[in-house]
mmCIF file of C-alpha atoms in Angstrom:
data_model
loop_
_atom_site.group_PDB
_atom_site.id
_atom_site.type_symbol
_atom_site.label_atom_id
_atom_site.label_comp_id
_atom_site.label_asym_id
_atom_site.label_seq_id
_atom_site.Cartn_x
_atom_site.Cartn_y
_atom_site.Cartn_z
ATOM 1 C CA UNK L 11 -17.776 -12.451 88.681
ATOM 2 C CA UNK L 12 -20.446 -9.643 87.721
ATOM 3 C CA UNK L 13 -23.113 -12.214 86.771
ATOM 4 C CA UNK L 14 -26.922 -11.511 87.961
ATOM 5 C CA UNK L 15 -29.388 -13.919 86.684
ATOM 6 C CA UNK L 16 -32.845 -13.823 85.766
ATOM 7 C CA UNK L 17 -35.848 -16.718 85.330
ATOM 8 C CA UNK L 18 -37.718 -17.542 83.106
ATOM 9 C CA UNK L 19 -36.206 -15.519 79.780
ATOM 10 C CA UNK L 20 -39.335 -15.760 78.372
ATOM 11 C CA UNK L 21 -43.144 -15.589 80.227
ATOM 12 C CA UNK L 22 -46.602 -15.589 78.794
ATOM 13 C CA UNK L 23 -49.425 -14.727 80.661
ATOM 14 C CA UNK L 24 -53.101 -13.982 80.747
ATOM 15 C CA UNK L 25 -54.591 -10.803 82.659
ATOM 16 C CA UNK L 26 -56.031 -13.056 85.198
ATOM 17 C CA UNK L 27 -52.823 -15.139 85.758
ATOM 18 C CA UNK L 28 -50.621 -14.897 88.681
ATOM 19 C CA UNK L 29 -46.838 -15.486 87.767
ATOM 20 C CA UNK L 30 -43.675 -14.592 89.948
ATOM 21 C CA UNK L 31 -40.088 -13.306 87.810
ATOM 22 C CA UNK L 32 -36.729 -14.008 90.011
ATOM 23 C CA UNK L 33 -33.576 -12.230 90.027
ATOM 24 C CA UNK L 34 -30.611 -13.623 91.953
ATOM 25 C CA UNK L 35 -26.978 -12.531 92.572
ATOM 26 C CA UNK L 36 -23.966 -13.860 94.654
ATOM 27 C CA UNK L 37 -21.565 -10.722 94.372
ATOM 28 C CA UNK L 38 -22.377 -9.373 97.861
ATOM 29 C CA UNK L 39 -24.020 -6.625 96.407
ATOM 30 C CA UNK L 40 -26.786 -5.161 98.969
ATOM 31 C CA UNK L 41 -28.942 -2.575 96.550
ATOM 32 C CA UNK L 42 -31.031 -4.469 93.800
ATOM 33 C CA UNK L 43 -33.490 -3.156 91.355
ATOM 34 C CA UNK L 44 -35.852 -3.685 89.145
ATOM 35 C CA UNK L 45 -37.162 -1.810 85.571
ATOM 36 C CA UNK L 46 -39.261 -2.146 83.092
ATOM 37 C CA UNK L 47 -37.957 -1.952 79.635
ATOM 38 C CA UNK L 48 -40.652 -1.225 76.522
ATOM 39 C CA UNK L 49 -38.818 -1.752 72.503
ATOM 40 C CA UNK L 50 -36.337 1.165 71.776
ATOM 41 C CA UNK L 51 -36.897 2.783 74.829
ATOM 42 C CA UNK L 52 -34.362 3.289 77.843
ATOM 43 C CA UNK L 53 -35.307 1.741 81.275
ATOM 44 C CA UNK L 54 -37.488 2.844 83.797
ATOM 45 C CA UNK L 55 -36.753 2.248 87.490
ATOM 46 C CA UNK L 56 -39.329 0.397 89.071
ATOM 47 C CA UNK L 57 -38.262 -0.557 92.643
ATOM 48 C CA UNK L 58 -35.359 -0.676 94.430
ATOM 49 C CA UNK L 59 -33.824 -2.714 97.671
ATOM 50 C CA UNK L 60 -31.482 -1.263 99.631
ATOM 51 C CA UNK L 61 -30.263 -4.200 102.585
ATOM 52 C CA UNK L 62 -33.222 -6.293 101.812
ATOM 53 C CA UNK L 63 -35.752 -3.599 102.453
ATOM 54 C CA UNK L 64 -37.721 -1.045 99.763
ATOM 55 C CA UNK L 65 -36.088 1.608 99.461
ATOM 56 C CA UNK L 66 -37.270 3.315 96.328
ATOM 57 C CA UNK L 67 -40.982 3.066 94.828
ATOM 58 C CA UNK L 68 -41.428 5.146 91.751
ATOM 59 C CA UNK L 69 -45.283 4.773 91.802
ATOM 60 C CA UNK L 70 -45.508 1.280 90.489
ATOM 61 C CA UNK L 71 -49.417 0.218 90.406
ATOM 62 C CA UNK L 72 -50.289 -2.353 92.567
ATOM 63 C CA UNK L 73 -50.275 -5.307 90.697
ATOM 64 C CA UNK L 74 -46.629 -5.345 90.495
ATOM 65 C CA UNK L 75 -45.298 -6.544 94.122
ATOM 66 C CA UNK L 76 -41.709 -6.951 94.896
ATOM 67 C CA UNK L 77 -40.095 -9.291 97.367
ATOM 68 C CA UNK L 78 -36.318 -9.609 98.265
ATOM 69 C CA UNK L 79 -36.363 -12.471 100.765
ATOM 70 C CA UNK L 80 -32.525 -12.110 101.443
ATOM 71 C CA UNK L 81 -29.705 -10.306 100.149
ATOM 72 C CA UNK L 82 -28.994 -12.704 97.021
ATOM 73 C CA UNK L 83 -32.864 -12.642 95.491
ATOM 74 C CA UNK L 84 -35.173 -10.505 94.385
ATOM 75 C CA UNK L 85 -38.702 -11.352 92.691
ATOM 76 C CA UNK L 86 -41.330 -9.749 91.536
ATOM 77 C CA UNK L 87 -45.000 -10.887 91.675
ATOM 78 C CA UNK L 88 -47.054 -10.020 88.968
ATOM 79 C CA UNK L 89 -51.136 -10.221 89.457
ATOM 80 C CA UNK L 90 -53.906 -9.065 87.018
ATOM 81 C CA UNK L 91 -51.487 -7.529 84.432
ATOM 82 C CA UNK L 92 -52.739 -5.690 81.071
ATOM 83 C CA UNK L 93 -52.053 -5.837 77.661
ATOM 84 C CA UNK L 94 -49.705 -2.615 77.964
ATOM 85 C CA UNK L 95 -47.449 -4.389 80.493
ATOM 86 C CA UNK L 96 -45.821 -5.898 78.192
ATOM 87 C CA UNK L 97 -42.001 -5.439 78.131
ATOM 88 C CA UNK L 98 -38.596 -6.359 78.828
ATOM 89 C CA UNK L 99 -38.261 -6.589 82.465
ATOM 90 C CA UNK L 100 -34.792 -6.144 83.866
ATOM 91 C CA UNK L 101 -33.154 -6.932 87.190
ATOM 92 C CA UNK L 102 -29.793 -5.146 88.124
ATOM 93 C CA UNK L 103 -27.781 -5.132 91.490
ATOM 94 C CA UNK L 104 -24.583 -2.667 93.135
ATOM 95 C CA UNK L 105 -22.503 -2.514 95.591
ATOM 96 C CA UNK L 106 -24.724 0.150 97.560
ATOM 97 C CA UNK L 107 -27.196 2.229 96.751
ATOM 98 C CA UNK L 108 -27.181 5.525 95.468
ATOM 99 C CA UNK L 109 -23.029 5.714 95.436
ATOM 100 C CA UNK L 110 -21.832 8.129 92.744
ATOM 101 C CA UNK L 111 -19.135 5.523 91.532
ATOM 102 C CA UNK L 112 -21.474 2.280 91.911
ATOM 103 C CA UNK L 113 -21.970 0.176 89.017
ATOM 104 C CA UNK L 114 -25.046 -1.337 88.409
ATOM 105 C CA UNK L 115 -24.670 -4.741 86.639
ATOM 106 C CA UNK L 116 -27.800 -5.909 84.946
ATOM 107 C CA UNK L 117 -29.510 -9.610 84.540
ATOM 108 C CA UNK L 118 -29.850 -10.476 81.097
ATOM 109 C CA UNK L 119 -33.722 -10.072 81.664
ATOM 110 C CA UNK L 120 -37.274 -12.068 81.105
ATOM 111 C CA UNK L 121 -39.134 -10.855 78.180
ATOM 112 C CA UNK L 122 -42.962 -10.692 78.991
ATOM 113 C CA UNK L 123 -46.160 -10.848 76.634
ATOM 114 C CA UNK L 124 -50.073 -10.562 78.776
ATOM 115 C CA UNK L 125 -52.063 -11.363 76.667
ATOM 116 C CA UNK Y 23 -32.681 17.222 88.455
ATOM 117 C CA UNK Y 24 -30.123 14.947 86.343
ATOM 118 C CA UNK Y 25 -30.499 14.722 82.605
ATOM 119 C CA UNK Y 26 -29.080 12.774 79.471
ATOM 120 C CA UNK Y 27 -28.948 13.685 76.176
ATOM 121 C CA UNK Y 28 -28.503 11.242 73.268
ATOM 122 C CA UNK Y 29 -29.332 13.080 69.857
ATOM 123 C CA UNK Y 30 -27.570 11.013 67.228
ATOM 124 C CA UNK Y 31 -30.044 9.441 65.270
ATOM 125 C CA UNK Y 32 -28.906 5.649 64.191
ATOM 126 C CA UNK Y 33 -25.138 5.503 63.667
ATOM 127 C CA UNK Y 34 -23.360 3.214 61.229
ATOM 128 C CA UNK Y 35 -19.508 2.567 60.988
ATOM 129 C CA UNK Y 36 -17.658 0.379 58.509
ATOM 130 C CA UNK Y 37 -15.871 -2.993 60.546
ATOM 131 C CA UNK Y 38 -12.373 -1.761 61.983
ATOM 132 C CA UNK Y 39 -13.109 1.895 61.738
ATOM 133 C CA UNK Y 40 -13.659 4.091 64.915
ATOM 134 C CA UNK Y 41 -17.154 5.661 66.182
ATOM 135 C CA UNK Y 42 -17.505 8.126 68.794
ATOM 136 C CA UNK Y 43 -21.243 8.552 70.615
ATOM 137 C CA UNK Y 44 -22.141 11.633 71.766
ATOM 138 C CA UNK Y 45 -23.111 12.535 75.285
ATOM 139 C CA UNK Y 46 -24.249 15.645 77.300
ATOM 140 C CA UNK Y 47 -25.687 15.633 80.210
ATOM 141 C CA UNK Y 48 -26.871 17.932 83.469
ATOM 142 C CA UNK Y 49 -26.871 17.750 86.726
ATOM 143 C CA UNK Y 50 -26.459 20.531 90.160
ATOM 144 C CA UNK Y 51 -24.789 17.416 91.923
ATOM 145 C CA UNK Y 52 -20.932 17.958 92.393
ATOM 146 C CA UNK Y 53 -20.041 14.005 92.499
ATOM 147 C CA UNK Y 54 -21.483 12.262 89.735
ATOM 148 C CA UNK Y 55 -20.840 8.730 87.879
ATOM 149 C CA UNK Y 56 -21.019 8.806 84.106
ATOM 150 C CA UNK Y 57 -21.967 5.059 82.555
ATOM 151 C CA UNK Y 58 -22.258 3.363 79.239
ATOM 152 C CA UNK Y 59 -23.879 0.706 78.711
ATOM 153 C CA UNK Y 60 -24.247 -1.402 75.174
ATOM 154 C CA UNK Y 61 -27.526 -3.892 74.695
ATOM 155 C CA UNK Y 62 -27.673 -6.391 71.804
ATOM 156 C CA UNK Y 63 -31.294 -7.115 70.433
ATOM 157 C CA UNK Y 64 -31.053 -10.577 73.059
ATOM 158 C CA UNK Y 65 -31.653 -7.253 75.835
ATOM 159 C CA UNK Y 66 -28.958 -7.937 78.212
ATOM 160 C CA UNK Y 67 -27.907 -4.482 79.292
ATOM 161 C CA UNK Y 68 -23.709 -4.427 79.474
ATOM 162 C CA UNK Y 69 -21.918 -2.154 81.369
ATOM 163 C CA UNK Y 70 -18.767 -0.810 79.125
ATOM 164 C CA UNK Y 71 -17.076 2.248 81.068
ATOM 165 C CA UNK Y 72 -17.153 4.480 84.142
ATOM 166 C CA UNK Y 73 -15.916 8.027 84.579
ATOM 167 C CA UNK Y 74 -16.137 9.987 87.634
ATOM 168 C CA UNK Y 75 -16.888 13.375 87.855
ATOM 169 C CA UNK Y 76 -13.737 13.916 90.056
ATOM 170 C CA UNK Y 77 -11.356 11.900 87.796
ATOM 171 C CA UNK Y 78 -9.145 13.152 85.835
ATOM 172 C CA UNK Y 79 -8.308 10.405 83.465
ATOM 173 C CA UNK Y 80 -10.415 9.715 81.041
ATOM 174 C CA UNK Y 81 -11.493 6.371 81.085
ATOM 175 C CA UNK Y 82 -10.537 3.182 79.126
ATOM 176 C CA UNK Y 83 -11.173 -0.171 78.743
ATOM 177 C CA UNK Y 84 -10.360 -2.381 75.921
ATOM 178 C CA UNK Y 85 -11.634 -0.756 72.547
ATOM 179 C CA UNK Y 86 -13.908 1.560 74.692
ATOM 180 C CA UNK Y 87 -12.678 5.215 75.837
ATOM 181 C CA UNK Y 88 -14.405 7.576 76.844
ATOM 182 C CA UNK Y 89 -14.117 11.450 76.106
ATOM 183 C CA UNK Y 90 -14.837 12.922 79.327
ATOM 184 C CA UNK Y 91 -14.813 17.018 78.776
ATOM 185 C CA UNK Y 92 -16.178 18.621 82.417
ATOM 186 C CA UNK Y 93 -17.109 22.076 81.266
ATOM 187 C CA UNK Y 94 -18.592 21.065 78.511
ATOM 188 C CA UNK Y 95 -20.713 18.400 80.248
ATOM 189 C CA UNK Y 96 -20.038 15.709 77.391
ATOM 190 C CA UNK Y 97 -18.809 12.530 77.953
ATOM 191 C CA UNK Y 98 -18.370 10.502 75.140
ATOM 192 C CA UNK Y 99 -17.888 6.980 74.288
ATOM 193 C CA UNK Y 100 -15.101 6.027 71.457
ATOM 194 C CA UNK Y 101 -15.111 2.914 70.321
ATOM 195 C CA UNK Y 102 -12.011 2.188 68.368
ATOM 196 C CA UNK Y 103 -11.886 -0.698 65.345
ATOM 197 C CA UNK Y 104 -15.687 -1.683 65.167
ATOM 198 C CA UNK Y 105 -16.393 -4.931 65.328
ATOM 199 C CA UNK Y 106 -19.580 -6.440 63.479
ATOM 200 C CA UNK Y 107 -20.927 -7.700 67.619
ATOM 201 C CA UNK Y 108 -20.724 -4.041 68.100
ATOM 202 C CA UNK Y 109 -24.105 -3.612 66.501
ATOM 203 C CA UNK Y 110 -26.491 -2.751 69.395
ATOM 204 C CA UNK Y 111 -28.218 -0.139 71.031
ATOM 205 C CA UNK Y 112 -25.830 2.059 73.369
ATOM 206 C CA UNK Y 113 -27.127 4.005 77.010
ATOM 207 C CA UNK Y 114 -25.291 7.063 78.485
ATOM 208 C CA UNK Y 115 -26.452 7.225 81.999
ATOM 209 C CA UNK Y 116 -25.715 8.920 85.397
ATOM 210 C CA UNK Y 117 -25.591 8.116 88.773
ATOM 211 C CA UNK Y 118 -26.309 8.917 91.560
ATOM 212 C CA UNK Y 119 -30.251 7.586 90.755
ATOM 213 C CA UNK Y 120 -29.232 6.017 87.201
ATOM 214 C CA UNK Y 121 -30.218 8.549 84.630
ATOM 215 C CA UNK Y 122 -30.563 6.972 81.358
ATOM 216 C CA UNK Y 123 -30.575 8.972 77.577
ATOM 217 C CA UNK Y 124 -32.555 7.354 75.099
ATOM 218 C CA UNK Y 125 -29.510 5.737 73.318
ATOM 219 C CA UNK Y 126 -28.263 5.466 69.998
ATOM 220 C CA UNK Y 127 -28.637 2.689 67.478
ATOM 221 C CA UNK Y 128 -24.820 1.268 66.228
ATOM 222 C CA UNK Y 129 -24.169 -0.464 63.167
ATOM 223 C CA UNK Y 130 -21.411 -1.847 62.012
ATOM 224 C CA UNK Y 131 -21.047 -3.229 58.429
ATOM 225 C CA UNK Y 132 -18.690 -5.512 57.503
#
């Protein structure tokens, strides 16, 4: 089973909203990620978790804040967003981190509009 | 520094035929994974194929090989008698931090 899923699909928000994405997977894997995905574009790493602890920030501003309260979940909380962060936000997970033959198996994604 | 390049621009195939999506990439690291990865317009980003830098098969799954040529630094993915779900947008990437090109746009028509 290479399944990782993500809630909601879909999310609307205003900039002054505070919302939460979640990203969960039960294939033992202990590195999980997230990106941010804009229309035609590839991904962009956001954060990564490496045995439940960040391993990887790739200067995210502040108003993104990720949380991976064991090894089967991660969620992001999303605070004061703008217009611009507006994308296709994807969750992925491997075996380890940073392993030259490691897969990374993606969530099909949630799908944000700020408004 | 790791890089992917994905120059085609969009790509169509007739239903049945084969397609092959070019690949090059760079890297100074010695053990490297090579990835493809197909997404539909729903966004779900698929894994397809692996091919390590050490292996030397190249790799195949189903429909999908891939043309792995070292000292060239190309690694292309074939994808033998297109099928009309094939339409999607398709992602070389590397590991060890996943590298991802810009991708290439497939259509098949029926």
């Amino acid at each position: 089973d290479t399944e990782v899923t993500q809630t909601p699909k879909h999310l609307v928000m205003g900039m002054t909203n505070k919302k939460s994405l979640k990203c969960e997977q039960h294939m033992g894997h202990r590195a999980m990620y997230w990106y941010k995905q804009k229309a035609k574009k590839p991904p962009e790493l956001m954060f990564v978790y490496s045995y439940e602890k960040l391993s990887i920030n790739e200067s995210v501003p502040s108003r993104f804040s990720p949380e991976c309260p064991n090894s089967s979940l991660l969620n992001l909380h999303l605070h004061a967003l703008q217009p611009e962060d507006s994308a296709l936000y994807l969750c992925a997970s491997s075996l380890q981190l940073a392993g030259a033959r490691d897969t990374q198996y993606f969530g099909p994604g949630t799908r944000l509009t700020v408004l | 520094a790791q890089k992917i390049t994905q120059t085609q621009p969009g790509m169509f195939v007739q239903e049945k035929e084969a397609v092959t999506l070019d690949c090059t990439y760079d890297t100074s690291d010695q053990s490297y994974g090579l990835f493809w990865y197909k997404q539909p317009s729903s966004g779900e980003m698929i894994f397809l194929i692996y091919q390590g830098s050490y292996d030397e098969q190249n790799a195949t799954e189903g429909r999908y090989s891939l043309n792995f040529q070292k000292a060239r630094k190309s690694a292309n993915l074939v994808i033998s008698a297109s099928q009309l779900g094939d339409s999607a947008m398709y992602f070389c990437a590397m590991s060890v931090k996943l590298t991802f090109g810009k991708g290439i746009t497939l259509s098949v028509r029926p």
